[in-house]
mmCIF file of C-alpha atoms in Angstrom:
data_model
loop_
_atom_site.group_PDB
_atom_site.id
_atom_site.type_symbol
_atom_site.label_atom_id
_atom_site.label_comp_id
_atom_site.label_asym_id
_atom_site.label_seq_id
_atom_site.Cartn_x
_atom_site.Cartn_y
_atom_site.Cartn_z
ATOM 1 C CA MET A 9 -0.003 0.019 -0.019
ATOM 2 C CA VAL A 10 1.156 3.515 -0.827
ATOM 3 C CA ASN A 11 0.176 6.083 1.675
ATOM 4 C CA ILE A 12 -1.138 9.359 0.376
ATOM 5 C CA GLY A 13 -2.684 12.436 1.888
ATOM 6 C CA PHE A 14 -5.072 15.125 0.611
ATOM 7 C CA ILE A 15 -5.329 18.787 0.976
ATOM 8 C CA CYS A 16 -8.521 20.391 -0.397
ATOM 9 C CA GLU A 17 -10.154 23.774 -0.566
ATOM 10 C CA GLY A 18 -13.617 23.052 0.514
ATOM 11 C CA TYR A 19 -16.515 20.667 1.806
ATOM 12 C CA THR A 20 -17.335 19.330 -1.645
ATOM 13 C CA GLU A 21 -13.866 17.972 -2.194
ATOM 14 C CA LEU A 22 -13.730 16.738 1.500
ATOM 15 C CA PHE A 23 -16.959 14.913 0.963
ATOM 16 C CA ILE A 24 -15.747 13.304 -2.256
ATOM 17 C CA LEU A 25 -12.303 12.164 -0.732
ATOM 18 C CA GLU A 26 -13.970 10.793 2.308
ATOM 19 C CA SER A 27 -16.741 8.937 0.471
ATOM 20 C CA ASN A 28 -17.010 5.110 0.462
ATOM 21 C CA ASN A 29 -16.646 5.042 -3.222
ATOM 22 C CA PHE A 30 -13.415 7.019 -3.211
ATOM 23 C CA LYS A 31 -12.075 4.913 -0.395
ATOM 24 C CA ALA A 32 -12.903 1.695 -2.458
ATOM 25 C CA LEU A 33 -11.095 3.162 -5.565
ATOM 26 C CA LEU A 34 -8.082 3.815 -3.319
ATOM 27 C CA ASN A 35 -8.173 0.274 -1.885
ATOM 28 C CA GLN A 36 -8.440 -1.173 -5.485
ATOM 29 C CA LEU A 37 -5.370 0.812 -6.499
ATOM 30 C CA GLY A 38 -3.343 -0.148 -3.476
ATOM 31 C CA LEU A 39 -3.529 3.240 -2.041
ATOM 32 C CA HIS A 40 -4.236 4.417 1.527
ATOM 33 C CA SER A 41 -5.286 7.832 2.576
ATOM 34 C CA VAL A 42 -3.562 9.039 5.818
ATOM 35 C CA GLY A 43 -5.937 11.948 5.969
ATOM 36 C CA VAL A 44 -7.888 14.803 4.297
ATOM 37 C CA ILE A 45 -7.350 18.338 5.406
ATOM 38 C CA ASN A 46 -9.964 20.901 4.262
ATOM 39 C CA VAL A 47 -8.344 24.408 4.341
ATOM 40 C CA GLN A 48 -11.705 26.022 3.739
ATOM 41 C CA GLY A 49 -11.043 28.256 0.705
ATOM 42 C CA ASN A 50 -8.515 28.327 -2.194
ATOM 43 C CA GLY A 51 -6.815 31.433 -0.709
ATOM 44 C CA ASN A 52 -5.639 29.257 2.115
ATOM 45 C CA LEU A 53 -3.723 27.037 -0.452
ATOM 46 C CA LEU A 54 -0.809 29.494 -0.664
ATOM 47 C CA PRO A 55 2.492 27.969 0.146
ATOM 48 C CA HIS A 56 2.859 29.544 3.582
ATOM 49 C CA ASN A 57 -0.613 28.399 4.591
ATOM 50 C CA ILE A 58 -0.229 24.738 3.474
ATOM 51 C CA LYS A 59 3.273 24.107 4.688
ATOM 52 C CA SER A 60 2.211 22.843 8.143
ATOM 53 C CA HIS A 61 -0.535 20.664 6.590
ATOM 54 C CA ARG A 62 1.986 19.070 4.261
ATOM 55 C CA GLU A 63 4.274 18.427 7.212
ATOM 56 C CA ASN A 64 1.350 16.886 9.166
ATOM 57 C CA LEU A 65 0.438 14.491 6.411
ATOM 58 C CA PHE A 66 4.059 13.552 5.780
ATOM 59 C CA LYS A 67 4.482 12.846 9.610
ATOM 60 C CA LYS A 68 1.383 10.537 9.426
ATOM 61 C CA GLY A 69 3.249 8.578 6.725
ATOM 62 C CA ALA A 70 2.122 10.049 3.377
ATOM 63 C CA SER A 71 4.487 9.488 0.461
ATOM 64 C CA VAL A 72 2.699 11.894 -1.771
ATOM 65 C CA ILE A 73 0.197 14.688 -1.097
ATOM 66 C CA PHE A 74 -2.623 15.618 -3.571
ATOM 67 C CA ILE A 75 -3.808 19.191 -3.516
ATOM 68 C CA LEU A 76 -7.383 19.501 -4.852
ATOM 69 C CA THR A 77 -8.570 22.944 -6.004
ATOM 70 C CA ASP A 78 -10.804 24.726 -8.359
ATOM 71 C CA LEU A 79 -9.651 26.846 -11.262
ATOM 72 C CA ASP A 80 -12.382 29.302 -10.302
ATOM 73 C CA GLN A 81 -11.575 32.660 -11.882
ATOM 74 C CA ASP A 82 -7.776 31.915 -12.795
ATOM 75 C CA GLN A 83 -7.377 32.123 -16.477
ATOM 76 C CA CYS A 84 -5.432 28.913 -16.689
ATOM 77 C CA ILE A 85 -4.439 25.778 -14.772
ATOM 78 C CA THR A 86 -0.803 26.818 -15.004
ATOM 79 C CA LYS A 87 -1.550 30.037 -13.087
ATOM 80 C CA THR A 88 -3.489 28.124 -10.305
ATOM 81 C CA ARG A 89 -0.629 25.763 -9.960
ATOM 82 C CA LEU A 90 1.998 28.562 -9.791
ATOM 83 C CA ARG A 91 -0.160 30.180 -7.111
ATOM 84 C CA ILE A 92 -0.076 27.051 -4.975
ATOM 85 C CA THR A 93 3.585 26.380 -5.960
ATOM 86 C CA GLU A 94 4.972 22.930 -6.928
ATOM 87 C CA SER A 95 6.790 20.993 -4.255
ATOM 88 C CA GLU A 96 8.359 17.636 -4.091
ATOM 89 C CA ASN A 97 6.091 14.663 -3.619
ATOM 90 C CA GLN A 98 2.976 16.870 -4.156
ATOM 91 C CA ILE A 99 0.480 16.611 -6.987
ATOM 92 C CA ILE A 100 -1.801 19.465 -7.675
ATOM 93 C CA ILE A 101 -5.184 18.689 -9.156
ATOM 94 C CA VAL A 102 -7.226 21.616 -10.616
ATOM 95 C CA ALA A 103 -10.894 21.016 -11.394
ATOM 96 C CA VAL A 104 -12.118 23.193 -14.203
ATOM 97 C CA LYS A 105 -13.949 25.412 -13.419
ATOM 98 C CA GLN A 106 -15.274 24.048 -10.235
ATOM 99 C CA ILE A 107 -15.344 20.609 -8.617
ATOM 100 C CA GLU A 108 -19.152 20.394 -9.239
ATOM 101 C CA SER A 109 -18.177 20.082 -13.080
ATOM 102 C CA TRP A 110 -17.145 16.538 -12.091
ATOM 103 C CA PHE A 111 -20.774 15.959 -10.743
ATOM 104 C CA LEU A 112 -22.141 16.940 -14.257
ATOM 105 C CA SER A 113 -19.803 14.448 -15.775
ATOM 106 C CA ASP A 114 -21.078 11.428 -13.737
ATOM 107 C CA ASN A 115 -24.172 10.531 -15.940
ATOM 108 C CA SER A 116 -24.947 7.598 -13.679
ATOM 109 C CA ALA A 117 -25.333 9.624 -10.370
ATOM 110 C CA MET A 118 -27.045 12.451 -12.262
ATOM 111 C CA ASN A 119 -29.530 9.981 -13.779
ATOM 112 C CA GLN A 120 -30.244 8.717 -10.233
ATOM 113 C CA ILE A 121 -30.885 12.250 -8.967
ATOM 114 C CA PHE A 122 -32.939 13.492 -11.859
ATOM 115 C CA GLN A 123 -34.760 10.272 -12.394
ATOM 116 C CA GLY A 124 -34.177 10.001 -16.126
ATOM 117 C CA ASP A 125 -31.820 9.860 -18.972
ATOM 118 C CA TYR A 126 -29.249 12.589 -18.250
ATOM 119 C CA SER A 127 -26.035 13.648 -20.024
ATOM 120 C CA PHE A 128 -24.107 16.869 -20.039
ATOM 121 C CA GLU A 129 -21.787 17.167 -23.066
ATOM 122 C CA TYR A 130 -19.327 19.818 -21.909
ATOM 123 C CA PRO A 131 -19.321 19.938 -18.035
ATOM 124 C CA GLU A 132 -16.122 21.727 -17.757
ATOM 125 C CA ASN A 133 -17.314 24.658 -19.963
ATOM 126 C CA GLU A 134 -19.862 25.662 -17.159
ATOM 127 C CA ASP A 135 -18.580 28.774 -15.277
ATOM 128 C CA ILE A 136 -20.642 27.768 -12.250
ATOM 129 C CA PRO A 137 -21.659 24.136 -12.436
ATOM 130 C CA PHE A 138 -23.151 24.259 -9.092
ATOM 131 C CA GLU A 139 -25.734 26.723 -10.366
ATOM 132 C CA THR A 140 -26.201 24.622 -13.503
ATOM 133 C CA ILE A 141 -27.215 21.627 -11.299
ATOM 134 C CA ARG A 142 -29.196 23.907 -8.967
ATOM 135 C CA ASN A 143 -31.225 25.340 -11.707
ATOM 136 C CA LYS A 144 -31.884 21.901 -13.280
ATOM 137 C CA TYR A 145 -33.017 20.620 -9.843
ATOM 138 C CA LEU A 146 -35.393 23.629 -9.495
ATOM 139 C CA GLU A 147 -36.759 23.015 -13.050
ATOM 140 C CA LYS A 148 -37.193 19.286 -12.458
ATOM 141 C CA PHE A 149 -38.683 19.407 -8.920
ATOM 142 C CA ASN A 150 -39.986 22.950 -8.576
ATOM 143 C CA ARG A 151 -37.914 23.594 -5.560
ATOM 144 C CA GLY A 152 -34.245 24.148 -4.724
ATOM 145 C CA LEU A 153 -31.885 21.895 -2.865
ATOM 146 C CA VAL A 154 -33.682 23.146 0.334
ATOM 147 C CA GLY A 155 -32.016 25.107 3.179
ATOM 148 C CA ARG A 156 -28.703 26.583 3.964
ATOM 149 C CA ASN A 157 -25.478 24.989 2.777
ATOM 150 C CA GLU A 158 -26.843 23.982 -0.586
ATOM 151 C CA LYS A 159 -23.354 23.090 -1.922
ATOM 152 C CA LYS A 160 -22.880 20.577 0.957
ATOM 153 C CA ARG A 161 -26.440 19.177 0.438
ATOM 154 C CA LEU A 162 -25.531 18.681 -3.343
ATOM 155 C CA ALA A 163 -22.326 16.984 -2.451
ATOM 156 C CA GLN A 164 -23.977 14.638 -0.093
ATOM 157 C CA LYS A 165 -26.886 13.940 -2.649
ATOM 158 C CA MET A 166 -24.280 13.231 -5.305
ATOM 159 C CA ILE A 167 -22.323 10.866 -3.069
ATOM 160 C CA ASN A 168 -25.493 9.058 -1.891
ATOM 161 C CA SER A 169 -26.438 8.787 -5.597
ATOM 162 C CA GLY A 170 -23.170 6.872 -6.353
ATOM 163 C CA PHE A 171 -20.909 9.725 -7.574
ATOM 164 C CA SER A 172 -17.521 8.283 -8.484
ATOM 165 C CA ILE A 173 -14.240 9.748 -9.699
ATOM 166 C CA GLU A 174 -14.133 6.873 -12.162
ATOM 167 C CA ASN A 175 -17.468 7.973 -13.814
ATOM 168 C CA ALA A 176 -16.470 11.545 -14.034
ATOM 169 C CA ALA A 177 -13.069 10.542 -15.477
ATOM 170 C CA ASN A 178 -14.706 8.375 -18.179
ATOM 171 C CA HIS A 179 -16.618 11.310 -19.501
ATOM 172 C CA PRO A 180 -14.939 12.431 -22.729
ATOM 173 C CA ASN A 181 -15.053 16.014 -21.795
ATOM 174 C CA CYS A 182 -13.907 16.145 -18.270
ATOM 175 C CA PRO A 183 -10.093 15.973 -18.561
ATOM 176 C CA SER A 184 -9.455 17.249 -14.929
ATOM 177 C CA ALA A 185 -11.196 14.270 -13.416
ATOM 178 C CA ASN A 186 -9.341 12.000 -15.847
ATOM 179 C CA TYR A 187 -6.009 13.640 -14.808
ATOM 180 C CA PHE A 188 -6.808 12.984 -11.146
ATOM 181 C CA LEU A 189 -7.479 9.386 -11.714
ATOM 182 C CA THR A 190 -4.458 8.955 -13.980
ATOM 183 C CA LYS A 191 -2.231 10.463 -11.260
ATOM 184 C CA LEU A 192 -3.711 8.102 -8.626
ATOM 185 C CA LYS A 193 -2.998 5.185 -10.846
ATOM 186 C CA GLN A 194 0.521 6.360 -11.367
ATOM 187 C CA CYS A 195 1.116 6.564 -7.563
ATOM 188 C CA ALA A 196 -0.034 3.006 -7.313
ATOM 189 C CA SER A 197 2.135 1.800 -10.228
ATOM 190 C CA ILE A 198 5.369 3.340 -8.862
ATOM 191 C CA LYS A 199 4.924 1.356 -5.631
ATOM 192 C CA ALA A 200 4.205 -1.768 -7.655
ATOM 193 C CA ILE A 201 7.537 -1.327 -9.572
ATOM 194 C CA GLU A 202 9.545 -0.937 -6.317
#
């Protein structure tokens, strides 16, 4: 088993990384999560803010740390990666535009939620994918996701409906989820070679 750790910017990422489906994927790949740290905002992913989190995960035995963030308003993935700063044994995963675009990419989970044949051709072209899902939910059920913390509710609903990184990565137009899955597989294969 290869020990890995995660640093993420919000609760949606946290819920995904702590979901049973994700843990099963890690187990299947021969990977083990030593922990997930939610820094609560991409501004907290600056190098001076994540240094102690990285050290904490390495002390827990992580060989590699994944940092999961959104592109948000940055013009390109390279700028986002430069803002966070590359470090040894660290892989930066940037969801285009926001992590909720991965939800749009999982046709199976979306079909479960929307009770029908669902597909979204270009999930990473949506500026605010959460709003896209929220509006579709309102249109379909004549109500919102109900209450405060709608983003958290959506994340839980997606996970409870079977959302998986593999499904998102298999979407032909969701390269950021595919990149994440590819990097996880590479971590597993490096250990297999040793």
